[in-house]
Coordinates of C-alpha atoms and ligand atoms in Angstrom, one line a residue:
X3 CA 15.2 75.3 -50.8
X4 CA 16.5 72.7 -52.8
X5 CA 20.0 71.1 -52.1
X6 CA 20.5 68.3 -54.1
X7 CA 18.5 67.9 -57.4
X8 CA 18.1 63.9 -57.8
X9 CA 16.7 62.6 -61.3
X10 CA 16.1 59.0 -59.9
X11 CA 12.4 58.5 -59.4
X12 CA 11.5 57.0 -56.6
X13 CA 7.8 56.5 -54.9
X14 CA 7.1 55.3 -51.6
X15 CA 4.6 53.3 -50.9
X16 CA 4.3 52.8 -47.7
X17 CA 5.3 55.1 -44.7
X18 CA 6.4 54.9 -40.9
X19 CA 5.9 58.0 -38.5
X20 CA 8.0 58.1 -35.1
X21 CA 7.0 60.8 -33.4
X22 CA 8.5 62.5 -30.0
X23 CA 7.3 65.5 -28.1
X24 CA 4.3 67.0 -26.8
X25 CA 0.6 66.5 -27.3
X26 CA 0.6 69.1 -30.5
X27 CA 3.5 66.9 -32.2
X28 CA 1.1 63.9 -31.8
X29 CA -1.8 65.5 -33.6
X30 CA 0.9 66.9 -36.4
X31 CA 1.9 63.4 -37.2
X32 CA -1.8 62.6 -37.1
X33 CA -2.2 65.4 -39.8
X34 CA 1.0 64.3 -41.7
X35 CA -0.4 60.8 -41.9
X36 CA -3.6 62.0 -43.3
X37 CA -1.6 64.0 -45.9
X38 CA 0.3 60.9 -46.9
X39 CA -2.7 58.4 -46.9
X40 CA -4.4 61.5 -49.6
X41 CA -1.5 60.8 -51.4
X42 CA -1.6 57.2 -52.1
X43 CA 0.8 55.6 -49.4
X44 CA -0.2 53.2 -46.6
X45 CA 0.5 53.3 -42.9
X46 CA 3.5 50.1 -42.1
X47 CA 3.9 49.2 -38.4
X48 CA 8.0 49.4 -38.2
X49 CA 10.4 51.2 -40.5
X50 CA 11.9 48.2 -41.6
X51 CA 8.1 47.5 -43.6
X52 CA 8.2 51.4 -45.1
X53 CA 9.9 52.9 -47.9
X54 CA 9.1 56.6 -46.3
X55 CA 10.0 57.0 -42.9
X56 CA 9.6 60.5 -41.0
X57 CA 10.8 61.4 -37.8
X58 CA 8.6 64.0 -36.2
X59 CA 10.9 65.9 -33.6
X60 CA 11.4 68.0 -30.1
X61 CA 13.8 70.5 -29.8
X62 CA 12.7 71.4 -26.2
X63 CA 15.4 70.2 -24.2
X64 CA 19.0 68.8 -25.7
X65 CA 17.9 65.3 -24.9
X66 CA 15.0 65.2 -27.0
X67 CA 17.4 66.3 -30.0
X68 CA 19.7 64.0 -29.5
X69 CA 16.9 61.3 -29.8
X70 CA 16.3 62.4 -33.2
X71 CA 20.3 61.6 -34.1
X72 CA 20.4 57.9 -31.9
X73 CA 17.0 57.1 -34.4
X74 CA 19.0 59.0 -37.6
X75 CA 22.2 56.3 -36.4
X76 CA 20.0 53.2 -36.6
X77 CA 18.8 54.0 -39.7
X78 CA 21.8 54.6 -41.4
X79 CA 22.8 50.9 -42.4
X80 CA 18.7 50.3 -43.2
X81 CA 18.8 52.6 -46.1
X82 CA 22.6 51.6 -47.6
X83 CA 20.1 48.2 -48.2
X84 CA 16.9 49.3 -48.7
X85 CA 16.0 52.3 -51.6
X86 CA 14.0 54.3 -48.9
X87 CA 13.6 58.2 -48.4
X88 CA 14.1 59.7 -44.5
X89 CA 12.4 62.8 -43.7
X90 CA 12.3 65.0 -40.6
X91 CA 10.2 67.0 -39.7
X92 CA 8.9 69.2 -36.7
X93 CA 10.9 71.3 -34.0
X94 CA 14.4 70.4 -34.4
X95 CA 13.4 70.2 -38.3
X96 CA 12.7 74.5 -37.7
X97 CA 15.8 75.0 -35.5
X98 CA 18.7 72.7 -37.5
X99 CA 17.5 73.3 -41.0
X100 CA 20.2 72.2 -43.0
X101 CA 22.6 71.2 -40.0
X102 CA 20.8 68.2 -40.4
X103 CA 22.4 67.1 -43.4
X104 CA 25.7 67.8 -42.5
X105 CA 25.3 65.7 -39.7
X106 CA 23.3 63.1 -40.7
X107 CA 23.7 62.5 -45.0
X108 CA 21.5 60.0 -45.5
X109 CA 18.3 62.3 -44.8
X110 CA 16.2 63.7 -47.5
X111 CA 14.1 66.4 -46.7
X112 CA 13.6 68.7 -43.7
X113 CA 10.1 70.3 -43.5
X114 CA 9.3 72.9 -40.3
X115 CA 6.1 72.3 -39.0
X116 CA 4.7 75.7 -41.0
X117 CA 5.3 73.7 -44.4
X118 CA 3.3 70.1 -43.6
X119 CA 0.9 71.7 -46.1
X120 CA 4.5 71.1 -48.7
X121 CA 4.6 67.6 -47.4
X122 CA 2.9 65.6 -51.2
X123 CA 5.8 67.7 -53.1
X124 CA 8.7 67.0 -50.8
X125 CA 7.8 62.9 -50.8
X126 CA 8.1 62.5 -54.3
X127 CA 10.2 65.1 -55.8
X128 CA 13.6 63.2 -54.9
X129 CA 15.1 66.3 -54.3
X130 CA 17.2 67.1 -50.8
X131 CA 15.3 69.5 -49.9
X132 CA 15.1 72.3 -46.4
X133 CA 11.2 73.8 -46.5
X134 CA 11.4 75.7 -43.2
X135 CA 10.0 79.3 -44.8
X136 CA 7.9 81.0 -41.9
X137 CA 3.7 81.9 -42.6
X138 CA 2.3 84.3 -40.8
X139 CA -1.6 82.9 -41.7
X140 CA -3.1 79.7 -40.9
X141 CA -2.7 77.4 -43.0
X142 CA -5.5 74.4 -42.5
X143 CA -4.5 70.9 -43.2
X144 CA -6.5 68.0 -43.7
X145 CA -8.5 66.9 -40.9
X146 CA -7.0 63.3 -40.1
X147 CA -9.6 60.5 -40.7
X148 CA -7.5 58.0 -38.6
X149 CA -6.3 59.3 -34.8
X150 CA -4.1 57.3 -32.3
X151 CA -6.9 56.9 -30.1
X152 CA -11.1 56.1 -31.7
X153 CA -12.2 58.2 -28.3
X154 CA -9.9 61.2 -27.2
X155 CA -8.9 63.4 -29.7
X156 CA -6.2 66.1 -29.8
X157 CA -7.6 69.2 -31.8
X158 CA -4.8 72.3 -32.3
X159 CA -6.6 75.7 -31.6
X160 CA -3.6 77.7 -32.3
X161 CA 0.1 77.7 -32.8
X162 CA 3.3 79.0 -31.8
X163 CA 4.2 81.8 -28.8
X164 CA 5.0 85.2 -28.4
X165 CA 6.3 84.6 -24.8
X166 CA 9.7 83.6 -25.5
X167 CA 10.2 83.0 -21.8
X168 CA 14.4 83.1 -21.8
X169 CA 14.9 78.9 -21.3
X170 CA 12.6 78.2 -24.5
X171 CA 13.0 77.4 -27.8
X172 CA 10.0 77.2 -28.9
X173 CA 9.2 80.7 -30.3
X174 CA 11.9 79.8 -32.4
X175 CA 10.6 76.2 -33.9
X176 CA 7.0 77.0 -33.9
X177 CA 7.2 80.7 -34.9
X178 CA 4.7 84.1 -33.8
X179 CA 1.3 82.6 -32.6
X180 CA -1.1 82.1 -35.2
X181 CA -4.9 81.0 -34.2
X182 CA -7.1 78.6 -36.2
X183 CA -10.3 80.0 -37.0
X184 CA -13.1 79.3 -34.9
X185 CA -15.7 78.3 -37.5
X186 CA -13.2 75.1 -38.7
X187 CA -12.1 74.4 -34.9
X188 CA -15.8 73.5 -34.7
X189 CA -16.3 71.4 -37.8
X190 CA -13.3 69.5 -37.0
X191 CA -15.1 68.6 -33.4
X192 CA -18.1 68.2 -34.4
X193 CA -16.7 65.3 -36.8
X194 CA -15.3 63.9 -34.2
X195 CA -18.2 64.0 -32.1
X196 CA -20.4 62.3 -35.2
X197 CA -17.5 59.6 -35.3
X198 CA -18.0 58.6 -31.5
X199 CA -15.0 60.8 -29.9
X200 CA -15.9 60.9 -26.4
X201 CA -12.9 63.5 -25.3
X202 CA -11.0 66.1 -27.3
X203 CA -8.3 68.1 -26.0
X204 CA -7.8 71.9 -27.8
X205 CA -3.8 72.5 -27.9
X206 CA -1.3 75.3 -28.2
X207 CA 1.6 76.4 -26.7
X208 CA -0.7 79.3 -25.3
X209 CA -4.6 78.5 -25.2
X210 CA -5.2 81.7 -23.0
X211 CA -4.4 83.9 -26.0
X212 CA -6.4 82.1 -28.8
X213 CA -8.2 84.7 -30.9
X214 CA -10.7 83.8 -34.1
X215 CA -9.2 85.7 -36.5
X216 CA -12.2 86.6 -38.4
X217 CA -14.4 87.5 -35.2
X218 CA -11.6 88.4 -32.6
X219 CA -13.9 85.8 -29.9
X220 CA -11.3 84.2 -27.4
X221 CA -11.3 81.0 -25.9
X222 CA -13.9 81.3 -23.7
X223 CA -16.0 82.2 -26.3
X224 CA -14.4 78.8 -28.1
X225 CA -15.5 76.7 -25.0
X226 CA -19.1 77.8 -25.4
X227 CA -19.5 76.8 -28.6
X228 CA -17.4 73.3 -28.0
X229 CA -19.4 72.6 -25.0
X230 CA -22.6 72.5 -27.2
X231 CA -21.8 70.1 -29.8
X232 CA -23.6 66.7 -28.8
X233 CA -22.0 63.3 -28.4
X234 CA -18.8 65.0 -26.9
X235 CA -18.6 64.6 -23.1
X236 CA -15.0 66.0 -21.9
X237 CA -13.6 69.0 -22.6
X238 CA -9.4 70.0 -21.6
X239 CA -7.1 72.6 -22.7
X240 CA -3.4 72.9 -22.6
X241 CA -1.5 74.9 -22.0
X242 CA -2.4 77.8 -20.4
X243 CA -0.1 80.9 -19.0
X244 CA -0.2 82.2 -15.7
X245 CA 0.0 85.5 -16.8
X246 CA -3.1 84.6 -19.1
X247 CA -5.5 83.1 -17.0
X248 CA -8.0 85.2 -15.8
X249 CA -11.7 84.7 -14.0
X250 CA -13.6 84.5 -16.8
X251 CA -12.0 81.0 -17.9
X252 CA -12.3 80.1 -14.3
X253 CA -15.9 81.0 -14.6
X254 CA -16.2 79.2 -17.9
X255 CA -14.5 76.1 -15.7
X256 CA -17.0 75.9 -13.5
X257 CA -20.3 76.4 -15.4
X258 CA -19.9 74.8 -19.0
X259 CA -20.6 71.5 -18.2
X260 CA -18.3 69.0 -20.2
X261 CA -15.0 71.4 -19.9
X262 CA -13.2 69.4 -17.1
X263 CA -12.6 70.8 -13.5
X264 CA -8.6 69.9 -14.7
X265 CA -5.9 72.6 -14.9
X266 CA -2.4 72.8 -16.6
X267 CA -0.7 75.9 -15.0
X268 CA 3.2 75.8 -15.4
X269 CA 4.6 77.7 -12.6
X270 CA 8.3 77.1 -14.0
X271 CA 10.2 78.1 -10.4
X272 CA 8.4 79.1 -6.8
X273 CA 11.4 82.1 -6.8
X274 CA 10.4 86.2 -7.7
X275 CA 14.3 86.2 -8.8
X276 CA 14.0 83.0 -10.8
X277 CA 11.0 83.7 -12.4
X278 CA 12.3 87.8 -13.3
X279 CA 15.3 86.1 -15.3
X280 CA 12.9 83.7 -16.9
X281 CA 10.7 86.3 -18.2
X282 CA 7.8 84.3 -16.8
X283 CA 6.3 87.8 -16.3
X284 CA 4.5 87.1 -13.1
X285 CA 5.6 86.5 -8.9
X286 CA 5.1 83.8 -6.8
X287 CA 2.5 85.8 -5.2
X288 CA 0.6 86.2 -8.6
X289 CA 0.7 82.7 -9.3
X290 CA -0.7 82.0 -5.7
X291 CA -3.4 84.3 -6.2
X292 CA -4.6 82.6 -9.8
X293 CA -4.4 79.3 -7.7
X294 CA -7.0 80.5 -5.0
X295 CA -8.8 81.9 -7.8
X296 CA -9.4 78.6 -9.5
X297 CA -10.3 76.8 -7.0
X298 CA -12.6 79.1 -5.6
X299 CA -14.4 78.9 -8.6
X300 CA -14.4 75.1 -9.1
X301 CA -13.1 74.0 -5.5
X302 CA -13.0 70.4 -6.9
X303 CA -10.0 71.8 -9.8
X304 CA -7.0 69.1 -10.4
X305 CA -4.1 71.0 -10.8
X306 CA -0.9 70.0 -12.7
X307 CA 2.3 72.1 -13.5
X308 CA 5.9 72.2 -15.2
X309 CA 8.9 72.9 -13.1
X310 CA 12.6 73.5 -14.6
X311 CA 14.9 73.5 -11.9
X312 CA 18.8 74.7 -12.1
X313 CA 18.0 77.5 -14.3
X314 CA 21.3 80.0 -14.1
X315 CA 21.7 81.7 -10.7
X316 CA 19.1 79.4 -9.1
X317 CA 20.5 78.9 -5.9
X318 CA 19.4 76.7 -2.6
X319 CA 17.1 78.9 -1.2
X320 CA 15.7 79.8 -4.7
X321 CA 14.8 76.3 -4.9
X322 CA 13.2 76.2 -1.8
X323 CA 10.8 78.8 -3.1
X324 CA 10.0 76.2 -5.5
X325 CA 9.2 72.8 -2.8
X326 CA 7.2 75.6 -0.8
X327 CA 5.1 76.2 -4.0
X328 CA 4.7 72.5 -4.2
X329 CA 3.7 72.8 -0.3
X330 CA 1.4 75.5 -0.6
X331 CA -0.3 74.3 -4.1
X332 CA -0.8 70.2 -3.5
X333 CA -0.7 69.8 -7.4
X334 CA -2.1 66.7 -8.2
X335 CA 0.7 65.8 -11.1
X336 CA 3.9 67.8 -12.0
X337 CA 6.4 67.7 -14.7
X338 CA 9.8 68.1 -13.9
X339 CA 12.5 68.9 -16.4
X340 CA 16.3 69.8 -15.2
X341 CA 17.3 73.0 -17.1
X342 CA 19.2 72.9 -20.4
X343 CA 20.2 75.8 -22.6
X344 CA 18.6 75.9 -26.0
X345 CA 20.0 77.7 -28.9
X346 CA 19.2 81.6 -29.5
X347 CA 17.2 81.7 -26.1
X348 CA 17.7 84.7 -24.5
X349 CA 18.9 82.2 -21.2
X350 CA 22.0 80.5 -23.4
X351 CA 23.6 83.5 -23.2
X352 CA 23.7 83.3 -18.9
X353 CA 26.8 81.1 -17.6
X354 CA 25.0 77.7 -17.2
X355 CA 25.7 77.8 -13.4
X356 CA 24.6 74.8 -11.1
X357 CA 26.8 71.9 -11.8
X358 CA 25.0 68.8 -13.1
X359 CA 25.1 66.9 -9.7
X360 CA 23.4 69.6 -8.3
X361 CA 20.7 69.8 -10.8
X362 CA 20.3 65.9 -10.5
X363 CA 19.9 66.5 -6.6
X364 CA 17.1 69.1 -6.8
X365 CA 15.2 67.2 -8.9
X366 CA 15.3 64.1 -7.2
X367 CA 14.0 65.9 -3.8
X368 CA 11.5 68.0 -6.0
X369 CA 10.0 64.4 -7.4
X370 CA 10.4 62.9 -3.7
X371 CA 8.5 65.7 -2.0
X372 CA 6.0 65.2 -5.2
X373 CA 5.8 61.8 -4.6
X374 CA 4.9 62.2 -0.7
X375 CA 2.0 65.1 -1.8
X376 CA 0.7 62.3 -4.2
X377 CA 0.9 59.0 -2.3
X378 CA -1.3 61.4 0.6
X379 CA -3.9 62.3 -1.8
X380 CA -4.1 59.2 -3.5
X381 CA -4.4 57.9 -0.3
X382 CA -7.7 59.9 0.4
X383 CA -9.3 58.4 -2.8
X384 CA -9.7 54.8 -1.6
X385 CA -13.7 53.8 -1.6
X386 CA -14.4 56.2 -4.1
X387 CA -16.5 55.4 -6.9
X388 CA -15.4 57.6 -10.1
X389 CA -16.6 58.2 -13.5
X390 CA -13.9 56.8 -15.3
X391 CA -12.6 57.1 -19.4
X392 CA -11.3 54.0 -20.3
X393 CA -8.9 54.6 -22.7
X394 CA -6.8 50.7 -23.3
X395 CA -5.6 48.2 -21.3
X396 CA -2.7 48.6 -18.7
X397 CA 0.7 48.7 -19.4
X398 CA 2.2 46.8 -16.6
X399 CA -0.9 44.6 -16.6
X400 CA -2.7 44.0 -19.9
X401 CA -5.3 41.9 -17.9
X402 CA -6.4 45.4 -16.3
X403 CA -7.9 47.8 -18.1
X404 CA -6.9 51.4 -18.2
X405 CA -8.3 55.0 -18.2
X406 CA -8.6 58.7 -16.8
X407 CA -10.4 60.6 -14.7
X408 CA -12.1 64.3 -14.9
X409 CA -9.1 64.8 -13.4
X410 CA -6.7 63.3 -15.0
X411 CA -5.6 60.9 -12.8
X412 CA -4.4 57.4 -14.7
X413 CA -7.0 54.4 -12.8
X414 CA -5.9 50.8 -13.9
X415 CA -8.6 48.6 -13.0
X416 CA -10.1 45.5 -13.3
X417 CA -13.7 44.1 -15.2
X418 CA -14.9 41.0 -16.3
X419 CA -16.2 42.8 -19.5
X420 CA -14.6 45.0 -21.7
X421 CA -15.2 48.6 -21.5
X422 CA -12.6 50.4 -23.9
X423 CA -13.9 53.7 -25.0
X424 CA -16.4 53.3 -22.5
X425 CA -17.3 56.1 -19.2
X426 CA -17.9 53.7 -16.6
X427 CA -17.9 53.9 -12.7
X428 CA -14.8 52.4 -11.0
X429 CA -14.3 52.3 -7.4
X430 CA -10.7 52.9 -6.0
X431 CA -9.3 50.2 -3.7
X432 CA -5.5 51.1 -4.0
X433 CA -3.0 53.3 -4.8
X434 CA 0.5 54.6 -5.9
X435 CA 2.4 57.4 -6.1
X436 CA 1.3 58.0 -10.4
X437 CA -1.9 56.2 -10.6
X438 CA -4.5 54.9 -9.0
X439 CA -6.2 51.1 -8.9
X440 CA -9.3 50.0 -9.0
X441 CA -12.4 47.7 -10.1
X442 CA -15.4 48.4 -12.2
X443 CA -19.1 48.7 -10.6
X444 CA -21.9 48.1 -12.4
X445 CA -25.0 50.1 -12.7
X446 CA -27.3 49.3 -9.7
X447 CA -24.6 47.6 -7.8
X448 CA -24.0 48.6 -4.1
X449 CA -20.4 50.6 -4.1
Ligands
SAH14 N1 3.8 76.2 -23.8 C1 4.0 75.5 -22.6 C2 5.0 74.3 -22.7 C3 6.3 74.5 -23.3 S1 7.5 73.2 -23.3 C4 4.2 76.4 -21.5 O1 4.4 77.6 -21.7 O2 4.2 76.0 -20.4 C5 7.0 72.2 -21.9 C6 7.8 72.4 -20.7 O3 9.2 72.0 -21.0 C7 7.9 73.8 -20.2 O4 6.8 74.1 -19.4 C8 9.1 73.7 -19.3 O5 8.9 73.3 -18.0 C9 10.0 72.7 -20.0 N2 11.2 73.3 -20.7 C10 11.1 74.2 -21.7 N3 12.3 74.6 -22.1 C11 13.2 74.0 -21.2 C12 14.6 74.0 -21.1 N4 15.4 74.7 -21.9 N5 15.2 73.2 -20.1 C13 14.4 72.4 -19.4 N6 13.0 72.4 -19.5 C14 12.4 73.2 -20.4
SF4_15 FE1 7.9 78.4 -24.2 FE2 7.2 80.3 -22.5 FE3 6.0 80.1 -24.8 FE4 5.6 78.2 -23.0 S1 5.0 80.4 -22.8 S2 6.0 77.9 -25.2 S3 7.6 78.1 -22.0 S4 8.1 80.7 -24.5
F3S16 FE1 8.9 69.8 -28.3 FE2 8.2 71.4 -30.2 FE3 6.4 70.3 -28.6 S1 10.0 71.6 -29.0 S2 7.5 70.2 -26.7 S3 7.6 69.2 -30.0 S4 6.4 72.4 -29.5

């Protein structure tokens, strides 16, 4: 929908992406920047170098919103100086829509991330324009030529949810699911895998439910036919739904080779009441089972989860439920988020009812008694030698280098050579509560 009709011509030339968000707004902006290179513009390292700058967004709690406005404020002086176009684009692009104007003027187009394929049009038309129309078929971009990382890749399987557990907004940014077929899933690896990617990661808000379109084969069926192409070595998925995950992908886990003995299981809340009112549409005692499940299948699984605590009505002994999961699981990593009410979730509509400094307190002793599980089991890893992904140099410490293990787990370690993009064998020596530390071991030396 066009707003404003503008005659003035203007062409960037050069673009800036910031994106926030999950793993599947990283590979859109990955997508976007391929659609922008096709159309003649080249990649600046700051927006004060770019004439297009896009702001790819999250809508999934308030916080992440408001970090699209505090970039939108910074901006707004830049482009009284500077003849430069601002567009937004991604999940609080699908939920504002034209809001976005009203609160922020100096933006000039708002594209959902079900119109990208729009995205040529909308950078040089001049126009204020809203494209948030909803598709119900795929709708294949171009495959990105340039990634954030030469070695792990992110490749989306399938988009959108049909879940619409009550605290989520996302059934309402990203839309009905829609799967990607199979047959171009596979080219797109296989490209990778011909261009030296080592890792790929297949995303969607539900991977349990991907479907080819054409053939109706799921993504077990998927990992088959990924774990064959040659050159690739790891294979992960995220994320997948309790509800969803059955033996056969456990099965799958353990005897396809390069798919990683890692697993992303968002439990949400350890309560039976909790999890009713979120429409998680399992029990504690369901998620317990899956757990054994897994990990009698692959007994060596690293297990990660999401956890929202001060949902409405959660009270103390709800939240109990929850540490005892934590007890009872030993997740190697969890992701913690305090509840906040999105618009038109079915939750928003419940009194928001544990005060703030309540909220705060539960998930400071949530993270505490995470930290304690952690520090234990990190504990237990010193003198091992693992097969390690080394994926850049450390933050903290660029004089260390920096990677993952099948499981996950973040290693910072030290080698007189350098290894990125390189599987190497690293032996463990020390530990914290969020990574591990170690130092590299050559081939044929004594660990
Ligand atoms: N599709 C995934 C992830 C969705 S968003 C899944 O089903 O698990 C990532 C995480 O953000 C969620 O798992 C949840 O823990 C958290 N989250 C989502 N909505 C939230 C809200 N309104 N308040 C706080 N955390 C939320
Ligand atoms: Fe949101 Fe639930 Fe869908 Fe995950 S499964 S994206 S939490 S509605
Ligand atoms: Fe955020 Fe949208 Fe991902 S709301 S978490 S960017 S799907």
């Amino acid at each position: 929908m066009t707003l404003v009709a503008n005659t003035k011509h203007f062409s960037p030339h050069t673009y800036y992406i910031h994106t926030f968000g999950c793993q599947m707004n990283v590979n859109d902006s990955e997508h976007i920047a391929e659609i922008l290179h096709q159309a003649g513009l080249r990649p600046a390292n700051s927006p004060e170098k770019s004439d297009l700058i896009i702001i790819n967004t999250c809508a999934v709690r308030e916080k992440s919103e408001e970090k699209l406005f505090s970039f939108l404020g910074r901006l707004k002086t830049y482009k009284k100086k500077k003849n430069i176009r601002i567009g937004v684009t991604g999940c609080v692009a699908q939920l504002r829509r034209e809001e976005i104007f009203r609160k922020a003027p100096h933006v000039d187009f708002v594209v959902g991330p079900d119109n990208y394929y729009r995205l040529q049009e909308l950078v040089f038309s001049g126009n204020k324009e809203v494209a948030t129309a909803w598709h119900t078929d795929w709708r294949e971009l171009p495959t990105p030529l340039k990634r954030t990382s030469p070695i792990s890749a992110y490749v989306t399987i399938m988009e959108g949810c049909n879940n619409f557990c009550t605290y989520c907004v996302v059934p309402f940014t990203r839309g009905r699911e829609k799967y990607r077929p199979l047959n171009l899933i596979l080219d797109e690896i296989k490209k990778l895998a011909d261009s030296g990617y080592q890792e790929i990661h297949l995303l969607g808000q539900n991977v349990n439910s991907y479907q080819d379109p054409e053939s109706g084969q799921d993504l077990v069926d998927l990992l088959e036919r990924v774990n064959q192409i040659e050159g690739l070595q790891w294979i992960r998925f995220i994320t997948s739904h309790p509800r969803n995950f059955h033996r056969r992908l456990a099965e799958a886990m353990a005897h396809l080779e390069k798919v990683c003995h890692q697993l992303h299981l968002p439990v949400q809340a350890g309560s039976n009441k909790i999890l009713t009112l979120m429409k998680r549409q399992y029990t504690r005692e369901e998620y317990l089972e899956k757990i054994a499940l897994v990990r009698e299948l692959v007994p060596d699984v690293s297990l990660s989860t999401d956890i929202i605590v001060g949902f409405p009505g959660e009270e103390e002994e709800d939240f109990e439920q929850t540490l005892d999961i934590l007890r009872k699981v030993q997740f190697d990593n969890i992701f913690s988020f305090r509840y906040s009410p999105r618009p038109r979730t079915a939750a928003a509509r419940l009194p928001d009812s544990v005060p703030l400094e309540v909220k705060r307190e539960r998930l400071v002793r949530l993270q505490n008694w995470q930290r304690n599980i952690q520090l234990a089991k990190h504990k237990a890893l010193c003198g091992r030698v693992m097969k390690v992904l080394c994926t850049g140099r450390s933050k903290k410490d660029p004089s260390q280098f920096s990677g993952r293990n099948e499981a996950y787990q973040v290693i910072n370690f030290a080698s007189p050579r350098d290894v990125f993009g390189q599987f190497v064998q690293v032996k463990i020596i020390d530990y914290g509560p969020y990574s591990l530390k170690g130092e590299l071991v050559e081939s044929g030396e004594k660990s």
